[in-house]
PDB file of C-alpha atoms in Angstrom:
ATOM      1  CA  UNK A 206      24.058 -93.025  -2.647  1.00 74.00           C
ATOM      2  CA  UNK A 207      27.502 -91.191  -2.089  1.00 90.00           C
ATOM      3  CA  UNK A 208      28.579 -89.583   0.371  1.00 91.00           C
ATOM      4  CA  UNK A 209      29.215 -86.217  -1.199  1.00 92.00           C
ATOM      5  CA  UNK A 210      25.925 -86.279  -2.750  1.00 93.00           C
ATOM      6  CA  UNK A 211      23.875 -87.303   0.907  1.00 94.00           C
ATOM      7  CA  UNK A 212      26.267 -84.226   2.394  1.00 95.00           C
ATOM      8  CA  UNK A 213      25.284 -82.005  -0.629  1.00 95.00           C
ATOM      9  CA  UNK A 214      21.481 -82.637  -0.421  1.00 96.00           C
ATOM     10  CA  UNK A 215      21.558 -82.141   3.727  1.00 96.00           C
ATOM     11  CA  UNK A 216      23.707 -78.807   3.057  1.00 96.00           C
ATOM     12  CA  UNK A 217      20.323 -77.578   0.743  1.00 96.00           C
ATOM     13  CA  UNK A 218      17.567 -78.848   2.572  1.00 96.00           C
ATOM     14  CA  UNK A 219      19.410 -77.380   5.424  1.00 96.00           C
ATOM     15  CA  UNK A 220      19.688 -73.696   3.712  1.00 96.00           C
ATOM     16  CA  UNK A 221      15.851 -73.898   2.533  1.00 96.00           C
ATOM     17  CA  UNK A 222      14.276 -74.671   5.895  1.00 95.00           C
ATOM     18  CA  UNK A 223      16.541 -72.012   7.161  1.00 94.00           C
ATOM     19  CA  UNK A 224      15.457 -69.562   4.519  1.00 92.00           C
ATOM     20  CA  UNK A 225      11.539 -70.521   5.171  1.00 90.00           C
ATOM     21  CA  UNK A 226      12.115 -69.735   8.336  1.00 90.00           C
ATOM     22  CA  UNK A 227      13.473 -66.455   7.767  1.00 88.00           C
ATOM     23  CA  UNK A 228      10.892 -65.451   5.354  1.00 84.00           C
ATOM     24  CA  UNK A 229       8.472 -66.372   7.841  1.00 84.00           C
ATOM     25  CA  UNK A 230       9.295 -64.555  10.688  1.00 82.00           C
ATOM     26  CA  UNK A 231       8.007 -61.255  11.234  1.00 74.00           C
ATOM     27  CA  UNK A 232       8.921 -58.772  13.497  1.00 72.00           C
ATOM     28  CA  UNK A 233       7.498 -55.776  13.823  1.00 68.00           C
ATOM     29  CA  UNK A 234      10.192 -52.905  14.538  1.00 73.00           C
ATOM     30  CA  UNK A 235       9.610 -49.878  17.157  1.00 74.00           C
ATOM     31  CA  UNK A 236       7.788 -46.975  15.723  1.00 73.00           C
ATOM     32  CA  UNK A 237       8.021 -43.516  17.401  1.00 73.00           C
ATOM     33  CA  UNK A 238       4.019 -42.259  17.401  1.00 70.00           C
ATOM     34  CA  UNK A 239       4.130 -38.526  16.334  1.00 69.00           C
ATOM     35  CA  UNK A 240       1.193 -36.089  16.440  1.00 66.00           C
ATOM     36  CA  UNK A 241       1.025 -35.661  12.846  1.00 65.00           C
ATOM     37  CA  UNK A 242       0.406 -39.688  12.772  1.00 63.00           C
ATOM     38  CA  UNK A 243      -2.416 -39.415  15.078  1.00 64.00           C
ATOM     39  CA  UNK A 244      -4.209 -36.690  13.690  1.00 61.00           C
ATOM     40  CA  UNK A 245      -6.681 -38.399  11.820  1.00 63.00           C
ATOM     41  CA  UNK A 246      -7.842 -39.853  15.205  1.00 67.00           C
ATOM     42  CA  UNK A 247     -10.736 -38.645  17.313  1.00 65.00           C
ATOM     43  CA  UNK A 248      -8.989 -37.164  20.542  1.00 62.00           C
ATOM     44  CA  UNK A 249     -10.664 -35.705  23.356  1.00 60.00           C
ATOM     45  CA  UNK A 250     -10.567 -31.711  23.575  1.00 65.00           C
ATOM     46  CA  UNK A 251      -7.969 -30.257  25.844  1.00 66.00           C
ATOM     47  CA  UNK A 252     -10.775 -27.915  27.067  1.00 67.00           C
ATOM     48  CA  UNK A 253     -13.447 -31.110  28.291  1.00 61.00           C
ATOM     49  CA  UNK A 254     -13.209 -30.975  31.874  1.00 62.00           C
ATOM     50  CA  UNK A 255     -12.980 -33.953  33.998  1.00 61.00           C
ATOM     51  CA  UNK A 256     -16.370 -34.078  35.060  1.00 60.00           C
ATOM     52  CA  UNK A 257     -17.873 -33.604  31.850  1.00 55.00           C
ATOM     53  CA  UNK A 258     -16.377 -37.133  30.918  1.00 58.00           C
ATOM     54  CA  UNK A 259     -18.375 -40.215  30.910  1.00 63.00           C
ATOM     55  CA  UNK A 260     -17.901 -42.434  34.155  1.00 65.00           C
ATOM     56  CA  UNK A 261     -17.288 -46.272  33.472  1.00 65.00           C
ATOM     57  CA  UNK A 262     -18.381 -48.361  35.263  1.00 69.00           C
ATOM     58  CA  UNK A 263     -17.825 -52.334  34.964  1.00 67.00           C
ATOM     59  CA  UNK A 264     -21.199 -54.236  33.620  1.00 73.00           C
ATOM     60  CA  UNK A 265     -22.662 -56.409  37.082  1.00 75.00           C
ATOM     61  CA  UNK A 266     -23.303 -59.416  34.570  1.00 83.00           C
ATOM     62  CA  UNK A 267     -19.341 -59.344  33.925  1.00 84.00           C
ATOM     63  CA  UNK A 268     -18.395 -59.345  37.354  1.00 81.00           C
ATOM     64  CA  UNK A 269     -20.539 -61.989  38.064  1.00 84.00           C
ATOM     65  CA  UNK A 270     -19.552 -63.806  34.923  1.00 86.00           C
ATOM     66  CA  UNK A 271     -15.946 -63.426  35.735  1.00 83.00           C
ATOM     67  CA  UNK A 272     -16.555 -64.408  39.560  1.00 83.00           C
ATOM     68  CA  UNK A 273     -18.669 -67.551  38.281  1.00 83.00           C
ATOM     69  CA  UNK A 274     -15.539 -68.735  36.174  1.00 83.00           C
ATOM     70  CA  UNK A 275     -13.271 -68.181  39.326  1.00 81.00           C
ATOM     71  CA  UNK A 276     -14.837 -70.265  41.438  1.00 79.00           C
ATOM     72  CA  UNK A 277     -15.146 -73.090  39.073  1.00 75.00           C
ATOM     73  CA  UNK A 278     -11.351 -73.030  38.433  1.00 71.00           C
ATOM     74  CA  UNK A 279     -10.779 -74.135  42.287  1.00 69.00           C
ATOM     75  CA  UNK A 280     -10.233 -78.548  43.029  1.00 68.00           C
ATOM     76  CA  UNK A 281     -13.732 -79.645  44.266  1.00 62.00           C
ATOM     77  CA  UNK A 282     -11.502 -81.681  47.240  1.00 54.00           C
TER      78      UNK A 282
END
């Protein structure tokens, strides 16, 4: 084979992995969030007083899940 035609075929399979690669990435631009956007959400009522909201609180089992998992990440030396 050539020369010119090894150079040639490099040069394309250069330019289609490039343009794969393009085509494949996907960025997501910034988006400003407006009220008119998040209308169709549920939101809270400005009126709802603090105490009227529910109180979380974090699920024993989970804690002692996620303690359980800690421990068992630490050397047994």
């Amino acid at each position: 084979m050539k020369l010119e035609i090894a150079r040639a075929l490099f040069l394309i399979a250069g330019l289609a992995v490039t343009t794969v690669a393009v085509a494949a990435w996907e960025e997501p631009r910034p988006m400003v969030f407006s009220k008119a956007a998040m209308a169709d959400q549920c939101a809270l009522p400005r009126d709802l007083k603090p105490q009227q909201q529910a109180k979380v609180e974090p699920d024993q089992d989970l804690l002692l899940f996620l303690f359980g998992m800690r421990q068992g990440l630490r050397p047994s030396g």
